Short mmCIF file of C-alpha atoms in Angstrom, two decimals:
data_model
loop_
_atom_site.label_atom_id
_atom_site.label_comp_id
_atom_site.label_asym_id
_atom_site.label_seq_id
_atom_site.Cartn_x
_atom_site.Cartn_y
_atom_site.Cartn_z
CA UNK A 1 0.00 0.00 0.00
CA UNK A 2 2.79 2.30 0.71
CA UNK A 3 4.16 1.72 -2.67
CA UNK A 4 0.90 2.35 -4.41
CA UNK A 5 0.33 6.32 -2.38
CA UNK A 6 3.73 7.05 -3.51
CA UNK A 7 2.47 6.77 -6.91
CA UNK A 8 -0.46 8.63 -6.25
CA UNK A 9 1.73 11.34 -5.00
CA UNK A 10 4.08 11.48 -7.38
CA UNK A 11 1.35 11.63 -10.06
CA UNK A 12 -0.39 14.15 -8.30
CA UNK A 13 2.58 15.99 -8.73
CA UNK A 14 2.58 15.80 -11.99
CA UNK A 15 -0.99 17.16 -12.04
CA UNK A 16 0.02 19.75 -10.11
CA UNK A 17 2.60 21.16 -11.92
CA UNK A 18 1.17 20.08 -15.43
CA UNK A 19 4.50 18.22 -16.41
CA UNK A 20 6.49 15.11 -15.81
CA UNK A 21 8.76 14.97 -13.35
CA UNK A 22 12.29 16.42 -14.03
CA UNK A 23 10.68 17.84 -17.64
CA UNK A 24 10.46 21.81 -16.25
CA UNK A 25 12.44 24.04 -13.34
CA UNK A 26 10.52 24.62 -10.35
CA UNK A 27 9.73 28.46 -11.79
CA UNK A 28 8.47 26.95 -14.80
CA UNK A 29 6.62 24.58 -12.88
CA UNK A 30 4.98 26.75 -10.60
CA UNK A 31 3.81 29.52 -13.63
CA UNK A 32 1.79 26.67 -15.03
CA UNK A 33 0.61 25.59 -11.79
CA UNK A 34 -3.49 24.62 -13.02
CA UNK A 35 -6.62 25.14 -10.72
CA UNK A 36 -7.08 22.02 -9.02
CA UNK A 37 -10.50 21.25 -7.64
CA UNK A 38 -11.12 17.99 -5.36
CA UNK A 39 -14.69 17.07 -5.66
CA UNK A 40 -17.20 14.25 -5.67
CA UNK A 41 -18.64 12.40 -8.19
CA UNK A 42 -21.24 14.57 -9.47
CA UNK A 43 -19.14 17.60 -8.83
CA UNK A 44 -16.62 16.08 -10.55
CA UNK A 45 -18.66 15.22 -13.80
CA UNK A 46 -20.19 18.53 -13.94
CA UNK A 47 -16.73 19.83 -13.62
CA UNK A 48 -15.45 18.23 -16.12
CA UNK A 49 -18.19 17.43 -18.20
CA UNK A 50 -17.90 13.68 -17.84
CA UNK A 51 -18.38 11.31 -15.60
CA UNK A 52 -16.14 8.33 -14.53
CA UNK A 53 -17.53 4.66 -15.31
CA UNK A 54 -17.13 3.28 -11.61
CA UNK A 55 -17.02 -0.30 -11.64
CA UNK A 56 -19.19 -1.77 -8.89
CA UNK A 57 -17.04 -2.71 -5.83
CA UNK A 58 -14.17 0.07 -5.93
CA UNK A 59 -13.24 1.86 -2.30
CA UNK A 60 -11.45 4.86 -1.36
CA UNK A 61 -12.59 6.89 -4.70
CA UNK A 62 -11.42 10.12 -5.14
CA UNK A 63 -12.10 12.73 -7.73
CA UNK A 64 -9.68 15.60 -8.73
CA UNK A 65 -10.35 18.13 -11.62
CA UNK A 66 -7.56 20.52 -13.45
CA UNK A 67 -9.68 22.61 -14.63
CA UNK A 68 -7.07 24.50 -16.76
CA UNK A 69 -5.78 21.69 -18.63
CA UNK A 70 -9.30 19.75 -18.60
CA UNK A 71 -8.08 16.69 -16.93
CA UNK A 72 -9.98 14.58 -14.58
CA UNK A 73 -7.67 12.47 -12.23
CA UNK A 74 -9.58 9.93 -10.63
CA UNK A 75 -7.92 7.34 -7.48
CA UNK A 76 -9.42 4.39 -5.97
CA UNK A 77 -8.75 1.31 -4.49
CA UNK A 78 -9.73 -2.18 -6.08
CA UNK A 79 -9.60 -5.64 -4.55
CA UNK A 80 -6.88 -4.04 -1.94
CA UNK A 81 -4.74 -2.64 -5.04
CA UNK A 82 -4.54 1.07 -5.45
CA UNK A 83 -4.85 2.96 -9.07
CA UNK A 84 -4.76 6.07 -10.51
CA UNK A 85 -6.96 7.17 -13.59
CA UNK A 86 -6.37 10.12 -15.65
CA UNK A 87 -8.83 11.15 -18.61
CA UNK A 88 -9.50 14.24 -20.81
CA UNK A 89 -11.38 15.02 -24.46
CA UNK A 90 -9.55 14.29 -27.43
CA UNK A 91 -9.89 13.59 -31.07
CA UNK A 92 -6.96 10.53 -30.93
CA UNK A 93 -5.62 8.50 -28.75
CA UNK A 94 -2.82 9.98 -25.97
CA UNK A 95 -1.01 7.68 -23.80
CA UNK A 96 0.99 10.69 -22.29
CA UNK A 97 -1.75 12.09 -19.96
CA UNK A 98 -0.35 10.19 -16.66
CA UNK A 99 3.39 11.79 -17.21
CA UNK A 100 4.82 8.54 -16.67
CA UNK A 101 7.59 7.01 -18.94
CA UNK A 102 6.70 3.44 -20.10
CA UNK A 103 7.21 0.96 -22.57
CA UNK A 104 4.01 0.30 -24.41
CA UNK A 105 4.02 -3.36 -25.15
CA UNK A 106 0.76 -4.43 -26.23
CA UNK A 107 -2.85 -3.63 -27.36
CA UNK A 108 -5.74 -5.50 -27.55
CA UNK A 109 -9.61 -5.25 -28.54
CA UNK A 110 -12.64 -5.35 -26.44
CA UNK A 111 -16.22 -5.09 -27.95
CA UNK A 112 -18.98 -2.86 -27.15
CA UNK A 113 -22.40 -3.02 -29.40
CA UNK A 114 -21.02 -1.93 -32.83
CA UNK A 115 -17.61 -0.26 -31.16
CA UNK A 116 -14.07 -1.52 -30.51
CA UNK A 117 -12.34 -0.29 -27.35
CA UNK A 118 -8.66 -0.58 -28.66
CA UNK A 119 -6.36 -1.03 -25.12
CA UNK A 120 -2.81 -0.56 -24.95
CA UNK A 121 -0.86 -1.82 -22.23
CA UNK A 122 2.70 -0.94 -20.93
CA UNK A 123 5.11 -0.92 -17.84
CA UNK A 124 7.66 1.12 -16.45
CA UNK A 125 11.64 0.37 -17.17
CA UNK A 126 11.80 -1.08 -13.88
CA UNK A 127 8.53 -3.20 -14.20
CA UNK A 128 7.17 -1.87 -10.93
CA UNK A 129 4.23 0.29 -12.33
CA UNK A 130 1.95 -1.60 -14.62
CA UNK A 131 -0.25 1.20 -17.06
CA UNK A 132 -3.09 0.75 -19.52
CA UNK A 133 -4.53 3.46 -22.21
CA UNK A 134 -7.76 3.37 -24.16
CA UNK A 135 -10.11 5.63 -25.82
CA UNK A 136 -13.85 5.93 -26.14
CA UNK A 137 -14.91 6.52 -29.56
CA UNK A 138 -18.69 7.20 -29.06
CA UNK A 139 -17.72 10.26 -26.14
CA UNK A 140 -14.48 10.93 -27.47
CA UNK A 141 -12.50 10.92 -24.14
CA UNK A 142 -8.98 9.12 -23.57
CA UNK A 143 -7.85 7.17 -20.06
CA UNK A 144 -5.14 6.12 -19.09
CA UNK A 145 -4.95 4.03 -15.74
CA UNK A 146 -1.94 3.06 -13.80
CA UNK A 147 -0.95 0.26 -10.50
CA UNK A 148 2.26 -0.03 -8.48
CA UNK A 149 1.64 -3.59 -8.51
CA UNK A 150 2.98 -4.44 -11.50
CA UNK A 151 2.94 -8.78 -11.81
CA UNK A 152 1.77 -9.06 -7.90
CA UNK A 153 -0.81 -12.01 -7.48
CA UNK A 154 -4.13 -10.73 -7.50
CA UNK A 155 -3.27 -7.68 -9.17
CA UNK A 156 -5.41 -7.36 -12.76
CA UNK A 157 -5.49 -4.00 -14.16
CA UNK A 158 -6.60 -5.70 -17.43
CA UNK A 159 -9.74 -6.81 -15.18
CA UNK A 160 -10.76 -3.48 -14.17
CA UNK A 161 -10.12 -2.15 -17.24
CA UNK A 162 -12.77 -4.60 -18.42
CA UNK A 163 -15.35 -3.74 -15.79
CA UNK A 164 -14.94 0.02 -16.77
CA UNK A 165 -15.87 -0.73 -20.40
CA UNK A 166 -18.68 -2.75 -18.95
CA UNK A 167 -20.36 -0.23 -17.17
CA UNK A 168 -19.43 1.96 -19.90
CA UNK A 169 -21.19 0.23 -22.12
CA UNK A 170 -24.59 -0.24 -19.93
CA UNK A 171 -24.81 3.46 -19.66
CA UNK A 172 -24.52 3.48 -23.56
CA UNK A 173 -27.23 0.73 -23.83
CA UNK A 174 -29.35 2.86 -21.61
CA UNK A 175 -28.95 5.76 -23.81
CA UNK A 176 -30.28 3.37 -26.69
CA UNK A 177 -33.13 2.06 -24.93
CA UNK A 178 -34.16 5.45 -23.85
CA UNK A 179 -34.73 6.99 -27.62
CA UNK A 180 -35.95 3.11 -28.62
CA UNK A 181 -39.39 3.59 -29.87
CA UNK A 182 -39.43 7.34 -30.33
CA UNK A 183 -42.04 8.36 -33.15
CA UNK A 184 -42.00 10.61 -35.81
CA UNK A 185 -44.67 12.90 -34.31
CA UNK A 186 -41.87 13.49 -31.73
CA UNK A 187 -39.26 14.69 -34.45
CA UNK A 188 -38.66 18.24 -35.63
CA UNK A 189 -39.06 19.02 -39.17
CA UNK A 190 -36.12 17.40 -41.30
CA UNK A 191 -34.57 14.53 -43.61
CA UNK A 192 -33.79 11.78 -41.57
CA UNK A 193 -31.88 8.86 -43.35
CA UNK A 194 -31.17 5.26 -42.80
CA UNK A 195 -29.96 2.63 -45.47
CA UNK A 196 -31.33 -0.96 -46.87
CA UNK A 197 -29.43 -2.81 -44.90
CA UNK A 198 -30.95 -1.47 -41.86
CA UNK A 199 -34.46 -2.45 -42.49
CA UNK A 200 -36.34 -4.75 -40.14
CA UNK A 201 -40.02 -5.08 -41.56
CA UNK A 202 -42.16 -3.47 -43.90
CA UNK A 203 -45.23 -3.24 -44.80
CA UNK A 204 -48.87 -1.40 -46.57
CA UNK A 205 -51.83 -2.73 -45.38
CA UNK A 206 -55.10 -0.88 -45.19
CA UNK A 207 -53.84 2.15 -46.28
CA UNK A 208 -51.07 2.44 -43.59
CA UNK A 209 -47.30 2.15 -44.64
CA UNK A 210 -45.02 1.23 -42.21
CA UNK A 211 -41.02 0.71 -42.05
CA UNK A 212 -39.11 -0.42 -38.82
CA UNK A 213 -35.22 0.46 -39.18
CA UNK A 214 -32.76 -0.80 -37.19
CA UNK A 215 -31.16 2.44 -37.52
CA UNK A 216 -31.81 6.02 -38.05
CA UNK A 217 -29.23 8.59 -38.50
CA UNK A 218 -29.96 12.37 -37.52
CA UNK A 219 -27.11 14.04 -39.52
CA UNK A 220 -28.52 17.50 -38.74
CA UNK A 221 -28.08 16.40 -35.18
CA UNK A 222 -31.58 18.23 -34.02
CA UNK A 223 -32.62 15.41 -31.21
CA UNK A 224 -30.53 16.43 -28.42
CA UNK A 225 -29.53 13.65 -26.28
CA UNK A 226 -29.40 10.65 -29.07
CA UNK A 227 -25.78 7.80 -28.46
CA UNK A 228 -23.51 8.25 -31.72
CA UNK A 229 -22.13 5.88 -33.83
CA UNK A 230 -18.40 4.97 -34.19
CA UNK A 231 -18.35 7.74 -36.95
CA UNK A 232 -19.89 10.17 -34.65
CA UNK A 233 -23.49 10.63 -36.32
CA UNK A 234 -26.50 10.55 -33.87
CA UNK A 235 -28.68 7.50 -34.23
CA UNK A 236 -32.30 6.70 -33.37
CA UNK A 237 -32.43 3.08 -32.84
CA UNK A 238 -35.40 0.62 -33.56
CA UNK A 239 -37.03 3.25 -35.43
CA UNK A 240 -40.36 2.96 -36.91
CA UNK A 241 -42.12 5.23 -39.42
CA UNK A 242 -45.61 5.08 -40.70
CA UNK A 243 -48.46 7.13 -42.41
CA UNK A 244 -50.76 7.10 -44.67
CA UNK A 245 -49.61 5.52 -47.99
CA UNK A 246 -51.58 8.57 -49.74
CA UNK A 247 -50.25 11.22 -48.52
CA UNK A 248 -46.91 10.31 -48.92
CA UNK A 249 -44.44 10.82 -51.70
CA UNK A 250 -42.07 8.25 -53.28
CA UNK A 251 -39.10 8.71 -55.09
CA UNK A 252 -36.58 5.86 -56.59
CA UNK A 253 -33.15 8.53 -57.48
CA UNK A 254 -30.18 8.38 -58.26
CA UNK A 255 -26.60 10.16 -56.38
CA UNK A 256 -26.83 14.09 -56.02
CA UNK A 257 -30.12 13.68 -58.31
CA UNK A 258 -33.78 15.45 -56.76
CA UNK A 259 -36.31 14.28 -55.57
CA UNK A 260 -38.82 12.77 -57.82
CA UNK A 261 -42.32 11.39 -56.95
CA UNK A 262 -41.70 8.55 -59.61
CA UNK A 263 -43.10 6.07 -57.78
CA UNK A 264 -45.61 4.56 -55.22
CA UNK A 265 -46.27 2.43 -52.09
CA UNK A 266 -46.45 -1.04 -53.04
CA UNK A 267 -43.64 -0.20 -55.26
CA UNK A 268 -41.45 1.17 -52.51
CA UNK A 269 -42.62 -1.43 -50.03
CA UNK A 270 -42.11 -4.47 -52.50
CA UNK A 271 -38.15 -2.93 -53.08
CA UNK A 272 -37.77 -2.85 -48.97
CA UNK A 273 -38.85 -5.94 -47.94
CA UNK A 274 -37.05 -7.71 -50.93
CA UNK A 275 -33.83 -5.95 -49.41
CA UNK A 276 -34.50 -7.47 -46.07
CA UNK A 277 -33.58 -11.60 -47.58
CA UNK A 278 -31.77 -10.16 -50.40
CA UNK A 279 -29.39 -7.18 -49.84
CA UNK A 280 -29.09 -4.73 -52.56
CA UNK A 281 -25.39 -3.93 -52.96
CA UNK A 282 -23.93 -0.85 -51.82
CA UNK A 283 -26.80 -0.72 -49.24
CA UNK A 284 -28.81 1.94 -51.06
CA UNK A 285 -29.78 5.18 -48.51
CA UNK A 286 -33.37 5.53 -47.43
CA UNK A 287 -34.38 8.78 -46.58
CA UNK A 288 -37.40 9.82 -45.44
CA UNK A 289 -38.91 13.78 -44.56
CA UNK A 290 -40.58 14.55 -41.75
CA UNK A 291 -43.13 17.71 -41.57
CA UNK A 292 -45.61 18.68 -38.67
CA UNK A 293 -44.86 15.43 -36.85
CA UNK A 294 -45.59 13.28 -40.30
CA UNK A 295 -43.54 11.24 -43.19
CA UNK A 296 -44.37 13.67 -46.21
CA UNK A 297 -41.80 11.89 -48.66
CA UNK A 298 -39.95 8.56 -49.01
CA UNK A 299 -37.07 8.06 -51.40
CA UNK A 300 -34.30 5.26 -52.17
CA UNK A 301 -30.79 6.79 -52.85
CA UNK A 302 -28.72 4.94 -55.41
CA UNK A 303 -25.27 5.47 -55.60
#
């Protein structure tokens, strides 16, 4: 334990003064000396604007927030082993944000719904601090977590690396389930698109058309609140849009063509549920407007 809150100290250091150690002069140092703010957990997301993914089980938590450099420095104790947790916003990868010098000698890939958590994993010269580094694609923020305990028994930073995913990824299923089922009378006036591939059922009967996506992509972004994909477009999942088939407009098109109401609903429905057993290649766009709360148009974009 005593080897573990010298690393805590030496990091916190480091957050202190903004550098590694030895990198600046104490004058140096001390002119770049950040605001540091010790908080709790909610203080500490609203802080930083992100909150940590606490696995279930860890003690001794404690939050710390640079608010100059945007850091959020986060210490706790699991299974008896202490660690320290760095993480910031960033558009890459950055394995630097804990200060510490290390060898990097591995990565490896752990899934989340559509994502991949790429992990890299390193030690210190001497072997006695044992660090890993990953990145969140779907919030954009990078960790990097370090142990003292580098090769102890019982010691698995790899483990709680896992668990942090985990709960990362239950809040992110959460965020799914909560915009599952939304309807169009519930989304503000624009194109909304999704893509063949993506298409569950479909169907006209008695007038009605109706389309279930997987998928629904708000490129406009209007919806506030909706999870992102790994290429950082808001999606509505299990999406389903219906309306009267006359009353809506259908278009078959071609790439950067307009719309054209040159076609109809069994037409359109016939092409979509074909696509559903038999994929048409390039996965053809389906777009769809939405005015006053209803589906005024349907089209199929061919590239």
């Amino acid at each position: 334990m005593r080897k573990n809150r010298l690393l805590a100290l030496v990091i916190a250091g480091i957050m202190m003064t903004g550098t590694a150690c030895g990198s600046k002069t104490d004058d140096e140092a001390e002119k770049q000396t950040p605001e540091i703010i010790s908080s709790l957990a909610d203080e500490y997301a609203k802080k930083l604007g992100m909150e940590f993914d606490a696995p279930e089980g860890i003690e001794n938590v404690k939050y710390t927030v640079d608010t100059k450099n945007h850091i959020g420095q986060v210490e706790f104790t699991e299974s008896g082993v202490d660690y320290v947790l760095r993480m910031m916003e960033g558009e890459r990868p950055d394995r630097s944000i804990l200060g510490i010098d290390c060898d990097w000698d591995y990565n490896y890939d752990k899934k989340f719904g559509e994502y991949v958590v790429g992990i890299n994993r390193g030690h210190t010269d001497d072997k006695t601090v044992d660090l890993a580094s990953w990145m969140f694609d779907d919030t954009d923020w990078i960790y990097t977590m370090a142990t003292t305990n580098a090769g102890k028994e019982g010691v698995d930073i790899t483990g709680v690396v896992g668990a942090i995913i985990d709960v990362h990824e239950a809040k992110y299923q959460e965020q799914l389930a909560a915009f599952s089922g939304l309807e169009v009378s519930q989304l503000p006036d624009s194109i909304y698109s999704s893509s063949t591939d993506q298409i569950l059922s479909a169907s006209n009967e008695n007038g009605v058309i109706s389309v279930t996506f997987e998928t629904v992509y708000d490129y406009e972004g209007l919806i506030e609140g909706l999870p992102v994909n790994r290429r950082g477009i808001p999606i509505i999942p299990n999406f389903t849009i219906s309306g009267n088939a006359d009353e809506i407009e259908y278009g078959i098109i071609g790439v950067d063509s307009e719309f054209q109401a040159n076609s109809n609903a069994d037409e359109m429905i016939e092409i979509l549920q074909d696509a559903i057993n038999n994929p048409i290649p390039g996965c053809p766009s389906v777009d769809f407007s939405v005015e006053n709360g209803k589906i005024t148009r349907i089209w199929i974009l061919y590239a």
